[in-house]
């Protein structure tokens, strides 16, 4: 199974997945939230019957449409990339992973695709109420699609509801509901969608702030800000709550990721949170270098957040690599040894079966079963390979958390001044709104970096490393497609931004 | 309920479901066909605009059907997904590229400051409708002519041709199937436009569209003949149901049609419907041919996929190692997954029902040029 691995194919495939996922995530959060905002705006229009609200809805819908198209373009690649770049993955876990992708198509994409046409071209073709219904269906459809793809992603983080079948050499689903309702699926869905709501609310606030600063479309801008800041404030509080939940389950199921997020090398009770720090990028497992060049710590907070128990023990990277008997932690070193046995017995089982020696096959199989839980570790070349890139994970996590906290205050301020009725004079707030919109983009991407880089080298946590999951293909192919995607997506992004800016400059139609 | 079905039944059922989705995609290719007719039929900006807005309101349905086709194959036949996408790498990448550029083109073409100008976006649409469909047809052709791969004992794929799938375009049968689909899509596109656009005061434009139905059908015929003759005469891949051994069988696909007369009937009915709709559009001045040709295309698709996958036939055969060939039985998901997915599939009628309802609501009035030029013009493509 582990023939000569050409690591550069793996790394180009990883880079390509990161590229497409990060491009996709530029557009998706706006889709997730803007649909709901459009649905809110249109609901107010239908309730009040006022034309201004209709024009306001149409304006935001237009921006939504521009963004939606490129979201679709980047999305199709992600689905098929599992096949093209991760063929072994597709076979080995397709029995579980394929289902949510198909369900996403059946229950979500068709809702979006069908009602999208009504939303944009149905104003004079269907009744007012049916149009409103369609807008809500697009909102629900896009968020349902997020649900299913995040169920799939949650399963990659925390594989559950399945078992390894040595005859087919793949993992097979045993419990659909365990997959769908796994704590990771729920956590990923709530955290990612609320982050989309937050970003979209900031998008509306940023553009409305621009109009206020330019003294254009004042009424429309103020109305947009009120709706967006209420939605944004609620969403940002939920975002913080779901973020805390995400860290809590990471502590349980992905302790290595949590340790990397906080740059914690040696586990400790009363573990601190690093409020700010510069990571020593040279540090390796088992050495005696300082983990940080500079650090400001808040004592005890990590123990509280990770285990919800003050003073509790939080394992560090070294504990997880080398084991910690005192705390009952089996190290990666130990697991790699057991994993190598699993790989060896699986191979012998295959050979015995091929020869038709059933009794040998059955005795080897029982040996394999003793070690099968460590099969994934058997593919690692060393225990150090199980450590994700600490610096990237640490910085991404801290940027995300800092921006996320600040955003709550921004929504509060916009709402406060809107309710007091003097948002028009709070000109100092406008640039802050625009800056935080950009920061929120960075934070959203950083969040995905934490989630995905923080669990390297695993394609499926603990079961399947990326080096095995890849397609058997020469690196030049993947390298070439990487640059093709990079060029295409970049050009399309530039086109999208230019079109968007032009539409913002044109602005909504004023109703007399 | 479905848990009691045996694995083979579920595998056959899922091949049918995937075939239905794939065949619906071929019908919805009227969007792609229409995309290739923009320059040919649209002599003025107004005509171009009508074509683009007519098919543009359906592009996402086609796109989504393609995505679902991929998703359904992934869920039900993951070994195919892994083998074909990972193996025939460049064919799929090329197809995907044409769909990336399609996805933005309707929305961006007419918007100011769109970086490339409208002609480039129209070219993207053209490429998607020609190269994209041609390659999809070529890929489907390999269901009959075979591919170059070997699976090891862990079922992991090794592709033995450095062209990684593009070599399929060296086979005349595969390419003919692709070209047939391209011209059939153009027939469907022209038929769709005939039915969807209000041509009042644009007789020339209507005549051009009507002629396009016929001329593209004539262009499709030689490729259809090559495909049919090829299919009925070629040696095919067969599986011995007792041992699972794959071997070459002479006249395999002809035998499939004879041994599954219903499939033969579906194929003939499908072809008949397409011919009838072209005839009625050209010689009887009928505008509603899209429905007959659409149904006909779905039936032809079903017959093609059935011939490829049923009656002890490997649907994704390997030329270089017959025993690596994929059948619906050795490439499928587990009994549990297929059962779970079958429950999910119960929602499909609901999905089809709301699509049909919305389609009817939106298309009950034909698309008028005034709608694209009036005060609401900014909303359109």
Short mmCIF file of C-alpha atoms in Angstrom, two decimals, chain A residues 37-484:
data_model
loop_
_atom_site.label_atom_id
_atom_site.label_comp_id
_atom_site.label_asym_id
_atom_site.label_seq_id
_atom_site.Cartn_x
_atom_site.Cartn_y
_atom_site.Cartn_z
CA UNK A 37 -30.54 39.71 4.61
CA UNK A 38 -32.30 39.92 1.22
CA UNK A 39 -35.09 37.78 2.66
CA UNK A 40 -35.39 40.13 5.67
CA UNK A 41 -35.44 43.21 3.42
CA UNK A 42 -38.02 41.71 1.10
CA UNK A 43 -40.18 40.59 4.01
CA UNK A 44 -40.28 44.20 5.21
CA UNK A 45 -41.18 45.26 1.67
CA UNK A 46 -44.05 42.78 1.46
CA UNK A 47 -45.28 43.73 4.96
CA UNK A 48 -45.12 47.49 4.42
CA UNK A 49 -45.71 47.59 0.66
CA UNK A 50 -43.23 50.47 0.41
CA UNK A 51 -41.35 50.70 -2.88
CA UNK A 52 -38.16 51.95 -1.19
CA UNK A 53 -37.78 48.58 0.49
CA UNK A 54 -38.26 46.84 -2.84
CA UNK A 55 -35.48 48.88 -4.46
CA UNK A 56 -33.29 48.30 -1.41
CA UNK A 57 -33.91 44.55 -1.70
CA UNK A 58 -33.16 44.58 -5.40
CA UNK A 59 -29.91 46.43 -4.87
CA UNK A 60 -28.57 43.90 -2.37
CA UNK A 61 -29.86 41.06 -4.52
CA UNK A 62 -27.89 42.35 -7.45
CA UNK A 63 -24.68 42.24 -5.41
CA UNK A 64 -25.69 38.84 -4.14
CA UNK A 65 -26.11 37.57 -7.71
CA UNK A 66 -22.67 38.78 -8.79
CA UNK A 67 -21.12 37.01 -5.84
CA UNK A 68 -23.23 33.87 -6.20
CA UNK A 69 -22.07 33.15 -9.76
CA UNK A 70 -18.41 32.95 -8.83
CA UNK A 71 -19.26 30.96 -5.69
CA UNK A 72 -20.83 28.34 -7.95
CA UNK A 73 -17.81 28.38 -10.26
CA UNK A 74 -15.36 27.71 -7.44
CA UNK A 75 -17.67 25.20 -5.76
CA UNK A 76 -17.90 22.65 -8.54
CA UNK A 77 -14.14 22.26 -8.49
CA UNK A 78 -14.10 21.32 -4.84
CA UNK A 79 -16.51 18.46 -5.34
CA UNK A 80 -14.61 16.99 -8.25
CA UNK A 81 -11.19 17.62 -6.76
CA UNK A 82 -11.88 14.86 -4.26
CA UNK A 83 -11.87 12.54 -7.25
CA UNK A 84 -9.13 14.06 -9.35
CA UNK A 85 -6.51 14.75 -6.68
CA UNK A 86 -7.62 12.41 -3.91
CA UNK A 87 -8.66 9.27 -5.74
CA UNK A 88 -7.55 6.86 -3.01
CA UNK A 89 -9.48 8.92 -0.51
CA UNK A 90 -12.56 8.76 -2.74
CA UNK A 91 -12.39 5.01 -2.80
CA UNK A 92 -11.39 4.42 0.82
CA UNK A 93 -14.02 6.65 2.41
CA UNK A 94 -16.44 7.24 -0.48
CA UNK A 95 -18.93 4.89 1.14
CA UNK A 96 -19.40 7.47 3.89
CA UNK A 97 -18.22 10.72 2.36
CA UNK A 98 -20.13 10.47 -0.92
CA UNK A 99 -23.54 10.38 0.75
CA UNK A 100 -23.60 13.93 2.19
CA UNK A 101 -22.33 15.28 -1.14
CA UNK A 102 -25.14 13.60 -3.02
CA UNK A 103 -27.68 14.72 -0.42
CA UNK A 104 -26.37 18.26 -0.74
CA UNK A 105 -27.18 18.09 -4.44
CA UNK A 106 -30.63 16.61 -3.98
CA UNK A 107 -31.96 18.66 -1.10
CA UNK A 108 -30.04 21.93 -1.30
CA UNK A 109 -28.60 22.81 -4.70
CA UNK A 110 -31.90 22.36 -6.51
CA UNK A 111 -33.67 24.66 -4.06
CA UNK A 112 -31.08 27.32 -4.79
CA UNK A 113 -30.99 26.78 -8.53
CA UNK A 114 -34.75 26.65 -9.00
CA UNK A 115 -35.73 29.61 -6.86
CA UNK A 116 -32.74 31.73 -7.82
CA UNK A 117 -34.34 32.29 -11.23
CA UNK A 118 -37.59 33.44 -9.58
CA UNK A 119 -35.69 35.74 -7.23
CA UNK A 120 -34.02 37.56 -10.10
CA UNK A 121 -36.43 37.30 -13.02
CA UNK A 122 -39.76 36.65 -11.35
CA UNK A 123 -40.65 40.12 -10.04
CA UNK A 124 -43.28 40.52 -12.78
CA UNK A 125 -43.94 36.85 -13.42
CA UNK A 126 -45.09 35.52 -10.07
CA UNK A 127 -47.11 36.95 -7.17
CA UNK A 128 -45.45 39.11 -4.53
CA UNK A 129 -45.83 36.39 -1.91
CA UNK A 130 -44.47 33.65 -4.13
CA UNK A 131 -41.50 35.85 -4.89
CA UNK A 132 -40.85 36.34 -1.21
CA UNK A 133 -41.21 32.62 -0.66
CA UNK A 134 -38.63 32.03 -3.39
CA UNK A 135 -36.15 34.40 -1.78
CA UNK A 136 -36.51 32.51 1.49
CA UNK A 137 -36.06 29.22 -0.33
CA UNK A 138 -32.75 30.43 -1.79
CA UNK A 139 -31.64 31.44 1.71
CA UNK A 140 -32.63 28.10 3.18
CA UNK A 141 -31.22 26.20 0.21
CA UNK A 142 -27.79 27.81 0.42
CA UNK A 143 -27.59 27.20 4.15
CA UNK A 144 -28.75 23.61 3.71
CA UNK A 145 -25.95 23.07 1.25
CA UNK A 146 -23.57 24.38 3.89
CA UNK A 147 -25.06 21.90 6.33
CA UNK A 148 -24.32 18.87 4.17
CA UNK A 149 -20.84 19.81 3.08
CA UNK A 150 -20.01 20.61 6.70
CA UNK A 151 -21.40 17.25 7.80
CA UNK A 152 -18.89 15.81 5.36
CA UNK A 153 -16.11 18.01 6.69
CA UNK A 154 -17.11 17.26 10.29
CA UNK A 155 -16.73 13.59 9.55
CA UNK A 156 -13.21 14.16 8.26
CA UNK A 157 -12.38 15.85 11.56
CA UNK A 158 -14.08 13.23 13.70
CA UNK A 159 -14.77 9.99 11.82
CA UNK A 160 -17.68 8.16 13.40
CA UNK A 161 -20.48 5.78 12.46
CA UNK A 162 -18.24 3.55 10.32
CA UNK A 163 -15.91 0.54 10.33
CA UNK A 164 -12.95 -0.68 8.27
CA UNK A 165 -13.66 -3.58 5.95
CA UNK A 166 -10.43 -5.50 5.29
CA UNK A 167 -11.89 -7.30 2.28
CA UNK A 168 -12.61 -4.16 0.33
CA UNK A 169 -9.82 -2.23 2.10
CA UNK A 170 -12.12 0.69 2.74
CA UNK A 171 -14.17 2.29 5.47
CA UNK A 172 -17.90 1.62 5.34
CA UNK A 173 -20.81 3.42 6.89
CA UNK A 174 -22.53 1.72 9.80
CA UNK A 175 -24.68 4.50 11.21
CA UNK A 176 -25.91 7.39 9.09
CA UNK A 177 -27.29 9.34 12.04
CA UNK A 178 -23.98 9.18 13.91
CA UNK A 179 -22.38 10.79 10.87
CA UNK A 180 -25.04 13.50 10.52
CA UNK A 181 -25.43 14.36 14.18
CA UNK A 182 -21.80 14.06 15.20
CA UNK A 183 -20.71 16.89 17.50
CA UNK A 184 -18.29 18.05 14.80
CA UNK A 185 -20.99 18.24 12.14
CA UNK A 186 -23.13 20.43 14.35
CA UNK A 187 -20.21 22.55 15.49
CA UNK A 188 -18.86 23.07 11.95
CA UNK A 189 -22.29 23.97 10.62
CA UNK A 190 -23.21 26.46 13.32
CA UNK A 191 -19.77 28.09 13.44
CA UNK A 192 -19.29 28.38 9.67
CA UNK A 193 -22.78 29.61 8.86
CA UNK A 194 -22.82 32.21 11.63
CA UNK A 195 -19.45 33.44 10.40
CA UNK A 196 -21.14 33.87 7.01
CA UNK A 197 -23.94 35.88 8.61
CA UNK A 198 -21.39 38.07 10.35
CA UNK A 199 -19.39 38.71 7.21
CA UNK A 200 -22.50 39.49 5.16
CA UNK A 201 -23.77 41.90 7.78
CA UNK A 202 -20.41 43.66 7.70
CA UNK A 203 -20.58 43.71 3.90
CA UNK A 204 -23.90 45.57 4.09
CA UNK A 205 -22.62 47.87 6.83
CA UNK A 206 -19.41 48.65 4.93
CA UNK A 207 -21.21 49.60 1.73
CA UNK A 208 -23.89 51.54 3.60
CA UNK A 209 -21.14 53.36 5.53
CA UNK A 210 -19.57 54.31 2.21
CA UNK A 211 -22.89 55.84 1.11
CA UNK A 212 -23.28 57.69 4.40
CA UNK A 213 -19.77 59.06 4.07
CA UNK A 214 -20.55 60.18 0.52
CA UNK A 215 -23.95 61.52 1.65
CA UNK A 216 -25.69 59.38 -0.98
CA UNK A 217 -28.69 57.06 -0.61
CA UNK A 218 -28.87 58.08 3.06
CA UNK A 219 -32.25 56.56 3.86
CA UNK A 220 -31.46 53.27 2.20
CA UNK A 221 -28.09 53.13 3.92
CA UNK A 222 -29.52 53.78 7.36
CA UNK A 223 -32.23 51.17 6.92
CA UNK A 224 -29.73 48.62 5.69
CA UNK A 225 -27.48 49.31 8.67
CA UNK A 226 -30.25 48.76 11.20
CA UNK A 227 -31.25 45.38 9.80
CA UNK A 228 -27.63 44.28 9.26
CA UNK A 229 -26.42 45.35 12.69
CA UNK A 230 -29.22 43.51 14.49
CA UNK A 231 -28.58 40.38 12.42
CA UNK A 232 -24.82 40.82 12.78
CA UNK A 233 -24.89 41.35 16.52
CA UNK A 234 -26.95 38.23 17.14
CA UNK A 235 -24.80 36.25 14.71
CA UNK A 236 -21.51 37.48 16.20
CA UNK A 237 -22.59 36.45 19.69
CA UNK A 238 -23.54 33.03 18.36
CA UNK A 239 -20.23 32.92 16.53
CA UNK A 240 -18.35 33.40 19.77
CA UNK A 241 -20.47 30.80 21.51
CA UNK A 242 -20.04 28.21 18.74
CA UNK A 243 -16.33 29.01 18.58
CA UNK A 244 -15.98 28.16 22.25
CA UNK A 245 -17.86 24.92 21.59
CA UNK A 246 -15.52 24.14 18.67
CA UNK A 247 -12.46 24.50 20.90
CA UNK A 248 -14.09 22.34 23.55
CA UNK A 249 -14.65 19.44 21.16
CA UNK A 250 -11.18 19.91 19.67
CA UNK A 251 -9.81 19.37 23.17
CA UNK A 252 -11.68 16.07 23.31
CA UNK A 253 -11.12 14.73 19.81
CA UNK A 254 -8.29 16.71 18.21
CA UNK A 255 -6.00 17.57 21.12
CA UNK A 256 -3.05 17.95 18.75
CA UNK A 257 -4.86 20.72 16.91
CA UNK A 258 -5.70 22.49 20.15
CA UNK A 259 -2.09 22.25 21.33
CA UNK A 260 -0.91 23.76 18.03
CA UNK A 261 -3.52 26.52 18.23
CA UNK A 262 -2.05 27.61 21.56
CA UNK A 263 1.56 26.65 20.86
CA UNK A 264 1.45 24.35 23.89
CA UNK A 265 4.38 21.92 23.73
CA UNK A 266 4.43 20.58 27.26
CA UNK A 267 1.11 19.74 28.80
CA UNK A 268 0.25 21.22 32.12
CA UNK A 269 -2.46 21.74 34.64
CA UNK A 270 -3.70 25.31 34.88
CA UNK A 271 -2.80 25.71 31.22
CA UNK A 272 -2.60 29.34 30.09
CA UNK A 273 -3.91 31.02 26.98
CA UNK A 274 -1.37 33.00 25.01
CA UNK A 275 -3.04 36.37 24.43
CA UNK A 276 -0.22 37.45 22.18
CA UNK A 277 2.96 35.69 21.16
CA UNK A 278 5.70 35.24 18.58
CA UNK A 279 6.22 31.55 17.92
CA UNK A 280 9.67 29.96 17.73
CA UNK A 281 9.24 28.31 14.33
CA UNK A 282 12.35 26.14 14.74
CA UNK A 283 11.07 24.16 17.66
CA UNK A 284 10.58 20.42 17.17
CA UNK A 285 9.06 17.70 19.33
CA UNK A 286 11.36 16.58 22.13
CA UNK A 287 13.86 19.41 21.93
CA UNK A 288 14.50 21.95 24.65
CA UNK A 289 14.00 25.18 22.75
CA UNK A 290 11.62 27.82 24.02
CA UNK A 291 8.29 27.62 22.24
CA UNK A 292 7.95 31.40 22.04
CA UNK A 293 10.20 34.33 21.33
CA UNK A 294 7.76 36.65 23.06
CA UNK A 295 4.55 35.78 24.85
CA UNK A 296 1.85 37.26 27.07
CA UNK A 297 -0.12 34.62 28.87
CA UNK A 298 -3.41 34.53 30.73
CA UNK A 299 -2.91 31.79 33.33
CA UNK A 300 -5.40 28.97 33.71
CA UNK A 301 -7.73 30.08 30.94
CA UNK A 302 -6.95 27.28 28.49
CA UNK A 303 -7.75 24.61 31.09
CA UNK A 304 -11.07 26.30 31.65
CA UNK A 305 -11.93 26.70 27.97
CA UNK A 306 -10.66 23.31 26.83
CA UNK A 307 -12.08 21.14 29.59
CA UNK A 308 -14.53 23.54 31.27
CA UNK A 309 -12.77 22.61 34.48
CA UNK A 310 -10.42 25.07 36.18
CA UNK A 311 -6.94 23.73 36.82
CA UNK A 312 -7.41 20.67 34.60
CA UNK A 313 -4.60 19.13 32.56
CA UNK A 314 -4.26 20.09 28.90
CA UNK A 315 -1.86 17.89 26.92
CA UNK A 316 0.87 19.53 24.86
CA UNK A 317 2.43 18.43 21.58
CA UNK A 318 5.21 16.50 23.34
CA UNK A 319 2.73 14.57 25.50
CA UNK A 320 0.79 13.61 22.40
CA UNK A 321 3.86 12.56 20.42
CA UNK A 322 5.76 10.70 23.11
CA UNK A 323 2.87 9.73 25.43
CA UNK A 324 2.29 10.63 29.03
CA UNK A 325 1.67 7.65 31.31
CA UNK A 326 0.74 9.78 34.28
CA UNK A 327 -2.15 11.33 32.34
CA UNK A 328 -3.03 8.09 30.52
CA UNK A 329 -2.07 9.45 27.10
CA UNK A 330 -0.86 7.01 24.44
CA UNK A 331 1.73 8.73 22.29
CA UNK A 332 1.89 8.80 18.51
CA UNK A 333 5.17 6.86 18.73
CA UNK A 334 3.36 3.93 20.27
CA UNK A 335 0.48 4.23 17.83
CA UNK A 336 2.81 4.26 14.83
CA UNK A 337 4.33 0.97 16.03
CA UNK A 338 0.91 -0.63 16.35
CA UNK A 339 -0.14 0.90 13.05
CA UNK A 340 2.83 -0.68 11.23
CA UNK A 341 1.65 -4.05 12.54
CA UNK A 342 -1.85 -3.35 11.27
CA UNK A 343 -0.46 -2.50 7.82
CA UNK A 344 1.67 -5.64 7.83
CA UNK A 345 -1.19 -7.94 8.88
CA UNK A 346 -3.55 -6.39 6.35
CA UNK A 347 -1.00 -7.07 3.65
CA UNK A 348 -0.57 -10.67 4.79
CA UNK A 349 -4.32 -11.08 4.92
CA UNK A 350 -4.62 -9.90 1.33
CA UNK A 351 -1.88 -12.29 0.21
CA UNK A 352 -3.38 -15.25 2.06
CA UNK A 353 -6.76 -14.56 0.54
CA UNK A 354 -5.29 -14.30 -2.92
CA UNK A 355 -3.62 -17.67 -2.46
CA UNK A 356 -6.91 -19.09 -1.24
CA UNK A 357 -5.42 -20.04 2.12
CA UNK A 358 -8.49 -19.32 4.20
CA UNK A 359 -7.23 -20.58 7.54
CA UNK A 360 -4.10 -18.45 7.32
CA UNK A 361 -6.26 -15.53 6.27
CA UNK A 362 -8.53 -15.87 9.24
CA UNK A 363 -5.70 -16.12 11.76
CA UNK A 364 -3.93 -13.10 10.26
CA UNK A 365 -7.21 -11.23 10.31
CA UNK A 366 -7.61 -11.73 14.03
CA UNK A 367 -4.11 -10.32 14.51
CA UNK A 368 -5.03 -7.39 12.28
CA UNK A 369 -8.15 -6.72 14.31
CA UNK A 370 -6.03 -6.16 17.41
CA UNK A 371 -4.29 -3.24 15.76
CA UNK A 372 -6.81 -2.02 13.19
CA UNK A 373 -7.65 1.16 15.09
CA UNK A 374 -4.08 2.32 14.47
CA UNK A 375 -4.01 1.53 10.76
CA UNK A 376 -3.79 5.20 9.80
CA UNK A 377 -0.76 5.73 12.06
CA UNK A 378 0.95 2.84 10.32
CA UNK A 379 1.28 5.01 7.25
CA UNK A 380 3.21 7.76 9.04
CA UNK A 381 6.94 7.67 8.50
CA UNK A 382 7.72 9.06 11.93
CA UNK A 383 5.82 10.21 14.97
CA UNK A 384 6.89 13.80 14.26
CA UNK A 385 4.83 13.74 11.08
CA UNK A 386 1.73 13.81 13.26
CA UNK A 387 2.51 17.37 14.38
CA UNK A 388 0.78 20.04 12.28
CA UNK A 389 2.56 23.27 11.31
CA UNK A 390 2.44 25.04 14.68
CA UNK A 391 3.17 28.63 13.62
CA UNK A 392 0.50 28.78 10.92
CA UNK A 393 -2.09 27.21 13.19
CA UNK A 394 -1.20 29.45 16.13
CA UNK A 395 -1.25 32.73 14.23
CA UNK A 396 -4.40 31.87 12.27
CA UNK A 397 -6.23 30.98 15.44
CA UNK A 398 -5.18 34.16 17.20
CA UNK A 399 -6.06 36.42 14.29
CA UNK A 400 -9.47 34.78 14.01
CA UNK A 401 -10.22 35.05 17.71
CA UNK A 402 -9.06 38.67 18.01
CA UNK A 403 -11.06 39.88 15.00
CA UNK A 404 -14.10 37.85 16.09
CA UNK A 405 -14.11 39.53 19.48
CA UNK A 406 -13.74 43.01 18.00
CA UNK A 407 -16.60 42.46 15.58
CA UNK A 408 -19.14 42.12 18.39
CA UNK A 409 -18.28 45.64 19.52
CA UNK A 410 -18.55 47.02 15.98
CA UNK A 411 -22.07 45.68 15.52
CA UNK A 412 -23.01 47.03 18.92
CA UNK A 413 -21.75 50.51 18.02
CA UNK A 414 -23.55 50.61 14.67
CA UNK A 415 -26.75 49.45 16.30
CA UNK A 416 -26.36 51.88 19.21
CA UNK A 417 -25.94 54.92 16.98
CA UNK A 418 -28.68 53.75 14.62
CA UNK A 419 -31.18 53.35 17.44
CA UNK A 420 -30.19 56.72 18.90
CA UNK A 421 -30.81 58.17 15.46
CA UNK A 422 -27.44 59.86 15.04
CA UNK A 423 -25.58 57.40 12.84
CA UNK A 424 -25.41 60.21 10.27
CA UNK A 425 -23.10 62.22 12.52
CA UNK A 426 -20.99 59.27 13.73
CA UNK A 427 -18.71 59.63 10.75
CA UNK A 428 -15.70 58.21 12.65
CA UNK A 429 -17.49 54.86 12.71
CA UNK A 430 -17.71 54.44 8.91
CA UNK A 431 -14.07 53.63 8.17
CA UNK A 432 -14.01 51.25 11.11
CA UNK A 433 -16.96 49.39 9.60
CA UNK A 434 -15.16 49.10 6.27
CA UNK A 435 -11.90 47.97 7.86
CA UNK A 436 -13.65 45.33 9.93
CA UNK A 437 -15.36 43.99 6.82
CA UNK A 438 -11.94 43.30 5.34
CA UNK A 439 -10.65 41.92 8.64
CA UNK A 440 -13.64 39.60 8.82
CA UNK A 441 -12.63 38.11 5.48
CA UNK A 442 -9.17 37.44 6.83
CA UNK A 443 -10.62 35.98 10.02
CA UNK A 444 -12.93 33.64 8.10
CA UNK A 445 -10.08 32.31 6.00
CA UNK A 446 -7.90 32.03 9.10
CA UNK A 447 -10.64 29.95 10.71
CA UNK A 448 -10.45 27.42 7.91
CA UNK A 449 -6.67 27.38 8.12
CA UNK A 450 -6.95 26.48 11.81
CA UNK A 451 -9.50 23.76 11.06
CA UNK A 452 -7.58 22.20 8.19
CA UNK A 453 -3.87 22.94 8.63
CA UNK A 454 -4.30 22.23 12.34
CA UNK A 455 -5.23 18.61 11.61
CA UNK A 456 -2.46 17.79 9.19
CA UNK A 457 -1.22 15.25 8.16
CA UNK A 458 -4.68 13.71 8.24
CA UNK A 459 -7.20 13.63 5.43
CA UNK A 460 -9.41 11.71 7.86
CA UNK A 461 -8.39 12.30 11.44
CA UNK A 462 -6.36 9.38 12.73
CA UNK A 463 -7.41 7.05 9.89
CA UNK A 464 -6.03 8.26 6.61
CA UNK A 465 -3.05 10.55 6.10
CA UNK A 466 -2.93 12.76 3.01
CA UNK A 467 0.06 10.81 1.70
CA UNK A 468 -2.16 7.75 1.25
CA UNK A 469 -5.30 9.64 0.25
CA UNK A 470 -3.80 11.13 -2.89
CA UNK A 471 -4.13 10.12 -6.52
CA UNK A 472 -1.35 8.15 -8.16
CA UNK A 473 -0.29 10.83 -10.63
CA UNK A 474 2.91 12.61 -11.59
CA UNK A 475 3.33 15.92 -9.75
CA UNK A 476 3.61 17.91 -12.97
CA UNK A 477 -0.09 17.37 -13.68
CA UNK A 478 -1.24 18.66 -10.33
CA UNK A 479 1.26 21.51 -10.47
CA UNK A 480 -0.09 22.55 -13.86
CA UNK A 481 -3.71 22.47 -12.75
CA UNK A 482 -2.75 24.40 -9.62
CA UNK A 483 -1.51 27.29 -11.73
CA UNK A 484 -4.45 27.00 -14.12
#
